[in-house]
């Protein structure tokens, strides 16, 4: 009989792990409390920008992000072929603008160390910058150009993964309700998950419940300090000129999508599980848009929305088997990099499944699910 895997959570991470498990021959069931891809995954702008996200140095998180970017082209092609859905994957390159003289040196410092990790970055200013990105403000003092970065249409990627999973025999259960119990043992005991409406059992389980992961702590026996951060995003209609690249400033980003829209994000605030859009959040994005892309002056967004990003205390995801529940793998807390990190997360989970569970990979200690239990820096005064 096939070994069985239960995926708890139907966002981009859960779908990616289910797809990987199905390809490896497992009997896969995925349960989602609400709609498949209905939380942070469906709301994301779909940026694939490890060189922008990581400016401090080549730490373990930066390397994880770059590894995932390298996997993306083949991973997306495979999913598109299985689903028959175009995911809108574009390697557009990105520009991080220096709007003030003080922005220049940090960006040049970033360029210096990132070149050793495949960034192939360049510094552009003056006429060279205008030729590279005519849509950018003429007030920009320069920009860090990273040609390897790009973006994907997040809702289309979610739809493609869902279709590919169904075609591979994954049982997808949406609107399953929240977990009321998660029982995990070792060996033949396996895992049993109880929701508001049903119970599910499997040999192994992967928990990918995003911003709701904190509720797993009592069952997994470790602290899971993940909390929701609301990200507000807006979209403008077709503009002229149209940005050729991902455009970043210190306060916001802009990405031109294949449907003609220009997506701008993301205003961040701690609002619990409130997904409402606020005038102040979107207004801030509109004001920054007028400064960075002059063609947006006087334009109002045609659409705005918000998603809940699952943030950890240190900004890095929790990736690995749970020490007290060795049949359970925790893949959560990807914050604003869930789309980018989907391929590498799925690959890591796939290798763990292929060994039949148990200890995690060497080199993943920095992302260990129990790291907050082991670190005295987080030992007191922080809710789990």
mmCIF file of C-alpha atoms in Angstrom, residues 17-331:
data_model
loop_
_atom_site.group_PDB
_atom_site.id
_atom_site.type_symbol
_atom_site.label_atom_id
_atom_site.label_comp_id
_atom_site.label_asym_id
_atom_site.label_seq_id
_atom_site.Cartn_x
_atom_site.Cartn_y
_atom_site.Cartn_z
ATOM 1 C CA UNK A 17 4.010 20.152 -0.878
ATOM 2 C CA UNK A 18 0.964 18.129 -1.984
ATOM 3 C CA UNK A 19 2.123 18.264 -5.607
ATOM 4 C CA UNK A 20 5.612 17.095 -4.616
ATOM 5 C CA UNK A 21 4.240 14.277 -2.449
ATOM 6 C CA UNK A 22 1.925 13.076 -5.218
ATOM 7 C CA UNK A 23 4.802 13.006 -7.722
ATOM 8 C CA UNK A 24 6.715 10.802 -5.279
ATOM 9 C CA UNK A 25 3.889 8.286 -5.219
ATOM 10 C CA UNK A 26 2.249 9.055 -1.873
ATOM 11 C CA UNK A 27 -1.471 8.867 -1.187
ATOM 12 C CA UNK A 28 -2.117 12.548 -0.480
ATOM 13 C CA UNK A 29 -5.003 14.334 1.224
ATOM 14 C CA UNK A 30 -4.984 18.110 1.644
ATOM 15 C CA UNK A 31 -7.400 19.841 4.002
ATOM 16 C CA UNK A 32 -8.045 23.588 4.060
ATOM 17 C CA UNK A 33 -10.152 25.410 6.626
ATOM 18 C CA UNK A 34 -11.590 27.827 4.031
ATOM 19 C CA UNK A 35 -11.140 28.110 0.263
ATOM 20 C CA UNK A 36 -8.054 26.714 -1.459
ATOM 21 C CA UNK A 37 -5.518 29.534 -1.847
ATOM 22 C CA UNK A 38 -7.922 32.016 -0.287
ATOM 23 C CA UNK A 39 -5.599 33.655 2.219
ATOM 24 C CA UNK A 40 -2.124 35.170 1.724
ATOM 25 C CA UNK A 41 -1.386 33.100 -1.403
ATOM 26 C CA UNK A 42 -4.236 34.456 -3.474
ATOM 27 C CA UNK A 43 -3.552 38.017 -2.312
ATOM 28 C CA UNK A 44 0.173 38.085 -3.074
ATOM 29 C CA UNK A 45 1.782 40.195 -5.791
ATOM 30 C CA UNK A 46 3.887 37.164 -6.774
ATOM 31 C CA UNK A 47 7.338 38.746 -6.628
ATOM 32 C CA UNK A 48 10.420 36.536 -6.968
ATOM 33 C CA UNK A 49 13.042 38.875 -5.592
ATOM 34 C CA UNK A 50 15.608 37.333 -3.213
ATOM 35 C CA UNK A 51 18.210 39.972 -3.999
ATOM 36 C CA UNK A 52 15.801 42.742 -3.035
ATOM 37 C CA UNK A 53 14.478 41.015 0.087
ATOM 38 C CA UNK A 54 17.907 40.237 1.548
ATOM 39 C CA UNK A 55 20.163 43.236 1.858
ATOM 40 C CA UNK A 56 22.285 42.489 4.925
ATOM 41 C CA UNK A 57 24.489 39.604 3.801
ATOM 42 C CA UNK A 58 24.616 36.017 2.504
ATOM 43 C CA UNK A 59 22.963 34.342 5.485
ATOM 44 C CA UNK A 60 21.056 31.042 5.499
ATOM 45 C CA UNK A 61 17.775 32.718 4.598
ATOM 46 C CA UNK A 62 19.277 34.500 1.602
ATOM 47 C CA UNK A 63 20.748 31.223 0.341
ATOM 48 C CA UNK A 64 17.396 29.472 0.761
ATOM 49 C CA UNK A 65 15.684 32.202 -1.280
ATOM 50 C CA UNK A 66 18.286 32.060 -4.069
ATOM 51 C CA UNK A 67 18.077 28.259 -4.185
ATOM 52 C CA UNK A 68 14.322 28.552 -4.655
ATOM 53 C CA UNK A 69 14.650 31.158 -7.416
ATOM 54 C CA UNK A 70 16.973 28.803 -9.292
ATOM 55 C CA UNK A 71 14.336 26.059 -9.098
ATOM 56 C CA UNK A 72 11.523 28.289 -10.356
ATOM 57 C CA UNK A 73 11.719 28.065 -14.183
ATOM 58 C CA UNK A 74 11.648 24.255 -14.368
ATOM 59 C CA UNK A 75 9.179 23.991 -11.475
ATOM 60 C CA UNK A 76 6.708 26.380 -13.112
ATOM 61 C CA UNK A 77 7.026 24.733 -16.521
ATOM 62 C CA UNK A 78 6.231 21.357 -14.973
ATOM 63 C CA UNK A 79 3.127 22.693 -13.211
ATOM 64 C CA UNK A 80 1.918 24.561 -16.301
ATOM 65 C CA UNK A 81 2.316 21.419 -18.410
ATOM 66 C CA UNK A 82 0.370 19.327 -15.895
ATOM 67 C CA UNK A 83 -2.408 21.889 -15.440
ATOM 68 C CA UNK A 84 -2.640 23.520 -18.854
ATOM 69 C CA UNK A 85 -2.632 26.940 -17.135
ATOM 70 C CA UNK A 86 -0.228 29.813 -17.786
ATOM 71 C CA UNK A 87 1.087 31.089 -14.420
ATOM 72 C CA UNK A 88 2.356 34.412 -15.767
ATOM 73 C CA UNK A 89 5.966 33.673 -14.833
ATOM 74 C CA UNK A 90 8.208 36.500 -16.107
ATOM 75 C CA UNK A 91 11.883 37.077 -15.489
ATOM 76 C CA UNK A 92 11.591 40.839 -15.839
ATOM 77 C CA UNK A 93 14.541 41.895 -13.710
ATOM 78 C CA UNK A 94 14.171 44.462 -10.938
ATOM 79 C CA UNK A 95 15.254 48.001 -10.145
ATOM 80 C CA UNK A 96 15.739 49.216 -6.581
ATOM 81 C CA UNK A 97 15.702 53.002 -6.876
ATOM 82 C CA UNK A 98 17.799 55.372 -4.813
ATOM 83 C CA UNK A 99 15.565 58.415 -4.406
ATOM 84 C CA UNK A 100 18.026 60.203 -2.126
ATOM 85 C CA UNK A 101 21.803 60.401 -2.051
ATOM 86 C CA UNK A 102 21.789 58.556 1.290
ATOM 87 C CA UNK A 103 20.203 55.524 -0.451
ATOM 88 C CA UNK A 104 23.108 55.081 -2.840
ATOM 89 C CA UNK A 105 25.848 53.650 -0.611
ATOM 90 C CA UNK A 106 23.730 50.885 1.005
ATOM 91 C CA UNK A 107 22.635 49.725 -2.440
ATOM 92 C CA UNK A 108 26.198 49.756 -3.769
ATOM 93 C CA UNK A 109 27.265 47.735 -0.734
ATOM 94 C CA UNK A 110 24.529 45.215 -1.439
ATOM 95 C CA UNK A 111 25.607 44.986 -5.077
ATOM 96 C CA UNK A 112 29.183 44.198 -4.051
ATOM 97 C CA UNK A 113 28.401 41.050 -2.059
ATOM 98 C CA UNK A 114 25.401 39.825 -4.057
ATOM 99 C CA UNK A 115 27.356 39.546 -7.302
ATOM 100 C CA UNK A 116 29.083 36.496 -5.830
ATOM 101 C CA UNK A 117 25.694 34.749 -5.545
ATOM 102 C CA UNK A 118 24.361 35.042 -9.067
ATOM 103 C CA UNK A 119 22.811 38.498 -8.926
ATOM 104 C CA UNK A 120 24.670 39.723 -12.035
ATOM 105 C CA UNK A 121 23.648 43.124 -10.741
ATOM 106 C CA UNK A 122 24.569 46.497 -12.153
ATOM 107 C CA UNK A 123 24.412 50.083 -10.977
ATOM 108 C CA UNK A 124 22.549 52.411 -13.351
ATOM 109 C CA UNK A 125 22.132 56.175 -13.181
ATOM 110 C CA UNK A 126 21.561 59.176 -15.402
ATOM 111 C CA UNK A 127 20.905 58.412 -19.048
ATOM 112 C CA UNK A 128 21.573 54.707 -18.513
ATOM 113 C CA UNK A 129 18.785 54.511 -15.923
ATOM 114 C CA UNK A 130 16.370 56.465 -18.125
ATOM 115 C CA UNK A 131 17.026 54.080 -21.020
ATOM 116 C CA UNK A 132 16.634 51.034 -18.765
ATOM 117 C CA UNK A 133 13.371 52.193 -17.153
ATOM 118 C CA UNK A 134 11.688 55.200 -18.815
ATOM 119 C CA UNK A 135 8.781 55.019 -16.357
ATOM 120 C CA UNK A 136 10.958 55.808 -13.320
ATOM 121 C CA UNK A 137 11.063 59.267 -11.787
ATOM 122 C CA UNK A 138 13.777 61.523 -13.217
ATOM 123 C CA UNK A 139 14.513 62.472 -9.589
ATOM 124 C CA UNK A 140 15.991 59.025 -8.900
ATOM 125 C CA UNK A 141 19.727 59.243 -8.133
ATOM 126 C CA UNK A 142 20.381 55.756 -9.433
ATOM 127 C CA UNK A 143 19.199 52.184 -9.164
ATOM 128 C CA UNK A 144 20.433 48.689 -8.420
ATOM 129 C CA UNK A 145 19.467 46.498 -11.376
ATOM 130 C CA UNK A 146 19.043 42.752 -10.672
ATOM 131 C CA UNK A 147 18.269 40.938 -13.954
ATOM 132 C CA UNK A 148 17.637 37.507 -12.357
ATOM 133 C CA UNK A 149 14.514 38.578 -10.464
ATOM 134 C CA UNK A 150 10.964 38.391 -11.745
ATOM 135 C CA UNK A 151 7.373 37.654 -10.813
ATOM 136 C CA UNK A 152 4.486 35.255 -11.252
ATOM 137 C CA UNK A 153 0.721 35.699 -11.207
ATOM 138 C CA UNK A 154 -0.020 34.312 -7.730
ATOM 139 C CA UNK A 155 -3.751 33.514 -8.236
ATOM 140 C CA UNK A 156 -2.960 31.740 -11.525
ATOM 141 C CA UNK A 157 -0.129 29.780 -9.887
ATOM 142 C CA UNK A 158 -2.501 28.698 -7.109
ATOM 143 C CA UNK A 159 -5.091 27.655 -9.702
ATOM 144 C CA UNK A 160 -2.470 25.747 -11.687
ATOM 145 C CA UNK A 161 -1.217 23.922 -8.599
ATOM 146 C CA UNK A 162 -4.755 23.024 -7.566
ATOM 147 C CA UNK A 163 -5.484 21.635 -11.031
ATOM 148 C CA UNK A 164 -2.174 19.760 -11.163
ATOM 149 C CA UNK A 165 -2.786 18.251 -7.720
ATOM 150 C CA UNK A 166 -6.258 17.046 -8.687
ATOM 151 C CA UNK A 167 -4.851 15.520 -11.849
ATOM 152 C CA UNK A 168 -2.207 13.707 -9.805
ATOM 153 C CA UNK A 169 -4.843 12.163 -7.551
ATOM 154 C CA UNK A 170 -4.557 14.439 -4.533
ATOM 155 C CA UNK A 171 -7.745 14.539 -2.483
ATOM 156 C CA UNK A 172 -8.457 18.243 -1.862
ATOM 157 C CA UNK A 173 -10.902 19.052 0.933
ATOM 158 C CA UNK A 174 -11.789 22.734 1.152
ATOM 159 C CA UNK A 175 -13.942 24.409 3.807
ATOM 160 C CA UNK A 176 -12.934 21.676 6.245
ATOM 161 C CA UNK A 177 -13.036 24.099 9.170
ATOM 162 C CA UNK A 178 -10.382 24.766 11.764
ATOM 163 C CA UNK A 179 -8.424 22.090 13.597
ATOM 164 C CA UNK A 180 -9.833 20.966 16.919
ATOM 165 C CA UNK A 181 -7.143 18.321 17.534
ATOM 166 C CA UNK A 182 -3.895 17.085 16.048
ATOM 167 C CA UNK A 183 -2.576 13.802 17.428
ATOM 168 C CA UNK A 184 0.854 12.621 16.360
ATOM 169 C CA UNK A 185 2.876 9.697 17.541
ATOM 170 C CA UNK A 186 5.744 7.727 16.022
ATOM 171 C CA UNK A 187 6.167 4.578 13.982
ATOM 172 C CA UNK A 188 2.850 2.973 13.026
ATOM 173 C CA UNK A 189 0.766 5.396 15.088
ATOM 174 C CA UNK A 190 0.898 8.061 12.394
ATOM 175 C CA UNK A 191 -1.064 11.295 12.558
ATOM 176 C CA UNK A 192 -4.730 12.074 13.151
ATOM 177 C CA UNK A 193 -6.242 15.492 12.525
ATOM 178 C CA UNK A 194 -9.734 16.445 13.668
ATOM 179 C CA UNK A 195 -11.490 19.452 12.144
ATOM 180 C CA UNK A 196 -14.845 21.050 12.850
ATOM 181 C CA UNK A 197 -16.491 18.634 10.432
ATOM 182 C CA UNK A 198 -14.431 15.428 10.116
ATOM 183 C CA UNK A 199 -11.311 13.452 11.087
ATOM 184 C CA UNK A 200 -8.354 12.503 8.882
ATOM 185 C CA UNK A 201 -5.562 9.992 9.480
ATOM 186 C CA UNK A 202 -2.265 9.434 7.675
ATOM 187 C CA UNK A 203 1.219 8.052 8.153
ATOM 188 C CA UNK A 204 2.854 11.486 7.891
ATOM 189 C CA UNK A 205 1.622 15.070 8.016
ATOM 190 C CA UNK A 206 2.854 18.439 6.815
ATOM 191 C CA UNK A 207 1.412 21.507 8.564
ATOM 192 C CA UNK A 208 1.215 24.616 6.367
ATOM 193 C CA UNK A 209 -1.498 26.727 7.988
ATOM 194 C CA UNK A 210 0.249 30.072 7.592
ATOM 195 C CA UNK A 211 -0.864 32.860 9.905
ATOM 196 C CA UNK A 212 -2.945 30.380 11.941
ATOM 197 C CA UNK A 213 0.099 28.256 12.868
ATOM 198 C CA UNK A 214 0.292 29.597 16.425
ATOM 199 C CA UNK A 215 -2.668 27.396 17.310
ATOM 200 C CA UNK A 216 -0.570 24.274 16.645
ATOM 201 C CA UNK A 217 1.679 24.857 19.666
ATOM 202 C CA UNK A 218 -0.439 22.958 22.194
ATOM 203 C CA UNK A 219 -0.497 19.821 20.014
ATOM 204 C CA UNK A 220 3.087 19.929 18.744
ATOM 205 C CA UNK A 221 4.632 20.670 22.121
ATOM 206 C CA UNK A 222 6.791 23.570 20.898
ATOM 207 C CA UNK A 223 6.399 27.327 20.749
ATOM 208 C CA UNK A 224 5.114 28.455 17.359
ATOM 209 C CA UNK A 225 5.486 32.241 17.467
ATOM 210 C CA UNK A 226 3.813 33.042 14.152
ATOM 211 C CA UNK A 227 1.437 35.981 13.917
ATOM 212 C CA UNK A 228 -0.477 37.646 11.058
ATOM 213 C CA UNK A 229 0.762 40.861 9.453
ATOM 214 C CA UNK A 230 -1.790 42.544 7.219
ATOM 215 C CA UNK A 231 -0.433 43.475 3.800
ATOM 216 C CA UNK A 232 -2.530 45.929 1.786
ATOM 217 C CA UNK A 233 -2.126 46.054 -1.986
ATOM 218 C CA UNK A 234 -3.731 48.067 -4.754
ATOM 219 C CA UNK A 235 -3.798 47.882 -8.540
ATOM 220 C CA UNK A 236 -3.973 50.569 -11.209
ATOM 221 C CA UNK A 237 -5.316 50.143 -14.718
ATOM 222 C CA UNK A 238 -3.094 50.194 -17.833
ATOM 223 C CA UNK A 239 -0.580 53.056 -17.817
ATOM 224 C CA UNK A 240 1.760 54.689 -20.298
ATOM 225 C CA UNK A 241 4.630 54.303 -20.051
ATOM 226 C CA UNK A 242 4.424 50.818 -18.585
ATOM 227 C CA UNK A 243 7.236 49.763 -16.188
ATOM 228 C CA UNK A 244 9.500 47.180 -17.777
ATOM 229 C CA UNK A 245 10.832 45.800 -14.497
ATOM 230 C CA UNK A 246 9.877 45.180 -10.914
ATOM 231 C CA UNK A 247 10.355 48.607 -9.359
ATOM 232 C CA UNK A 248 11.264 48.969 -5.698
ATOM 233 C CA UNK A 249 11.719 51.950 -3.427
ATOM 234 C CA UNK A 250 12.461 51.872 0.272
ATOM 235 C CA UNK A 251 8.708 52.117 0.969
ATOM 236 C CA UNK A 252 6.817 50.201 -1.730
ATOM 237 C CA UNK A 253 7.033 48.141 -4.917
ATOM 238 C CA UNK A 254 5.323 48.124 -8.325
ATOM 239 C CA UNK A 255 4.906 45.240 -10.760
ATOM 240 C CA UNK A 256 3.242 45.316 -14.187
ATOM 241 C CA UNK A 257 1.125 42.221 -14.795
ATOM 242 C CA UNK A 258 0.206 40.476 -18.027
ATOM 243 C CA UNK A 259 -3.422 41.626 -17.823
ATOM 244 C CA UNK A 260 -2.309 45.253 -18.117
ATOM 245 C CA UNK A 261 -2.693 46.131 -14.440
ATOM 246 C CA UNK A 262 0.029 47.700 -12.324
ATOM 247 C CA UNK A 263 0.133 46.224 -8.817
ATOM 248 C CA UNK A 264 1.481 48.307 -5.952
ATOM 249 C CA UNK A 265 2.247 47.054 -2.453
ATOM 250 C CA UNK A 266 2.491 46.555 0.288
ATOM 251 C CA UNK A 267 1.406 48.537 3.308
ATOM 252 C CA UNK A 268 2.078 46.428 6.424
ATOM 253 C CA UNK A 269 0.475 46.617 9.859
ATOM 254 C CA UNK A 270 -0.330 44.405 12.808
ATOM 255 C CA UNK A 271 -4.126 44.130 12.743
ATOM 256 C CA UNK A 272 -4.631 40.586 13.972
ATOM 257 C CA UNK A 273 -6.784 38.588 11.562
ATOM 258 C CA UNK A 274 -8.504 41.674 10.129
ATOM 259 C CA UNK A 275 -8.282 41.617 6.318
ATOM 260 C CA UNK A 276 -10.115 44.873 5.697
ATOM 261 C CA UNK A 277 -8.573 47.572 3.496
ATOM 262 C CA UNK A 278 -7.952 50.972 5.063
ATOM 263 C CA UNK A 279 -7.829 54.417 3.510
ATOM 264 C CA UNK A 280 -4.536 55.187 5.226
ATOM 265 C CA UNK A 281 -2.886 51.968 4.048
ATOM 266 C CA UNK A 282 -3.818 52.346 0.393
ATOM 267 C CA UNK A 283 -3.354 56.117 0.521
ATOM 268 C CA UNK A 284 0.277 55.656 1.498
ATOM 269 C CA UNK A 285 0.845 53.442 -1.539
ATOM 270 C CA UNK A 286 -0.827 55.977 -3.835
ATOM 271 C CA UNK A 287 1.374 58.801 -2.513
ATOM 272 C CA UNK A 288 4.551 56.802 -3.011
ATOM 273 C CA UNK A 289 3.459 55.788 -6.489
ATOM 274 C CA UNK A 290 3.237 59.421 -7.569
ATOM 275 C CA UNK A 291 6.789 60.021 -6.334
ATOM 276 C CA UNK A 292 8.376 56.983 -7.991
ATOM 277 C CA UNK A 293 6.331 56.600 -11.204
ATOM 278 C CA UNK A 294 5.188 60.009 -12.473
ATOM 279 C CA UNK A 295 2.539 58.561 -14.829
ATOM 280 C CA UNK A 296 0.529 57.592 -11.716
ATOM 281 C CA UNK A 297 -0.038 61.205 -10.666
ATOM 282 C CA UNK A 298 -3.733 61.878 -10.294
ATOM 283 C CA UNK A 299 -4.707 58.250 -10.867
ATOM 284 C CA UNK A 300 -6.779 56.262 -8.393
ATOM 285 C CA UNK A 301 -6.442 52.509 -7.941
ATOM 286 C CA UNK A 302 -9.071 50.407 -9.654
ATOM 287 C CA UNK A 303 -8.861 47.702 -6.992
ATOM 288 C CA UNK A 304 -7.432 47.179 -3.519
ATOM 289 C CA UNK A 305 -7.217 44.152 -1.224
ATOM 290 C CA UNK A 306 -5.376 42.736 1.772
ATOM 291 C CA UNK A 307 -3.841 39.445 2.850
ATOM 292 C CA UNK A 308 -2.438 38.076 6.096
ATOM 293 C CA UNK A 309 1.257 37.287 5.999
ATOM 294 C CA UNK A 310 2.511 34.679 8.490
ATOM 295 C CA UNK A 311 5.429 36.326 10.293
ATOM 296 C CA UNK A 312 7.844 34.710 12.743
ATOM 297 C CA UNK A 313 9.790 36.547 15.426
ATOM 298 C CA UNK A 314 12.983 36.505 13.363
ATOM 299 C CA UNK A 315 11.414 36.722 9.907
ATOM 300 C CA UNK A 316 12.576 33.237 8.869
ATOM 301 C CA UNK A 317 10.242 30.295 8.218
ATOM 302 C CA UNK A 318 9.845 27.223 10.400
ATOM 303 C CA UNK A 319 10.970 24.261 8.286
ATOM 304 C CA UNK A 320 11.514 20.803 9.680
ATOM 305 C CA UNK A 321 10.095 17.817 11.539
ATOM 306 C CA UNK A 322 8.731 18.480 15.017
ATOM 307 C CA UNK A 323 10.993 16.900 17.678
ATOM 308 C CA UNK A 324 8.166 15.640 19.902
ATOM 309 C CA UNK A 325 6.021 14.612 16.943
ATOM 310 C CA UNK A 326 8.471 13.107 14.430
ATOM 311 C CA UNK A 327 5.735 12.197 11.934
ATOM 312 C CA UNK A 328 4.847 15.888 11.530
ATOM 313 C CA UNK A 329 6.759 18.388 9.388
ATOM 314 C CA UNK A 330 6.134 22.092 10.003
ATOM 315 C CA UNK A 331 6.373 24.370 6.943
#
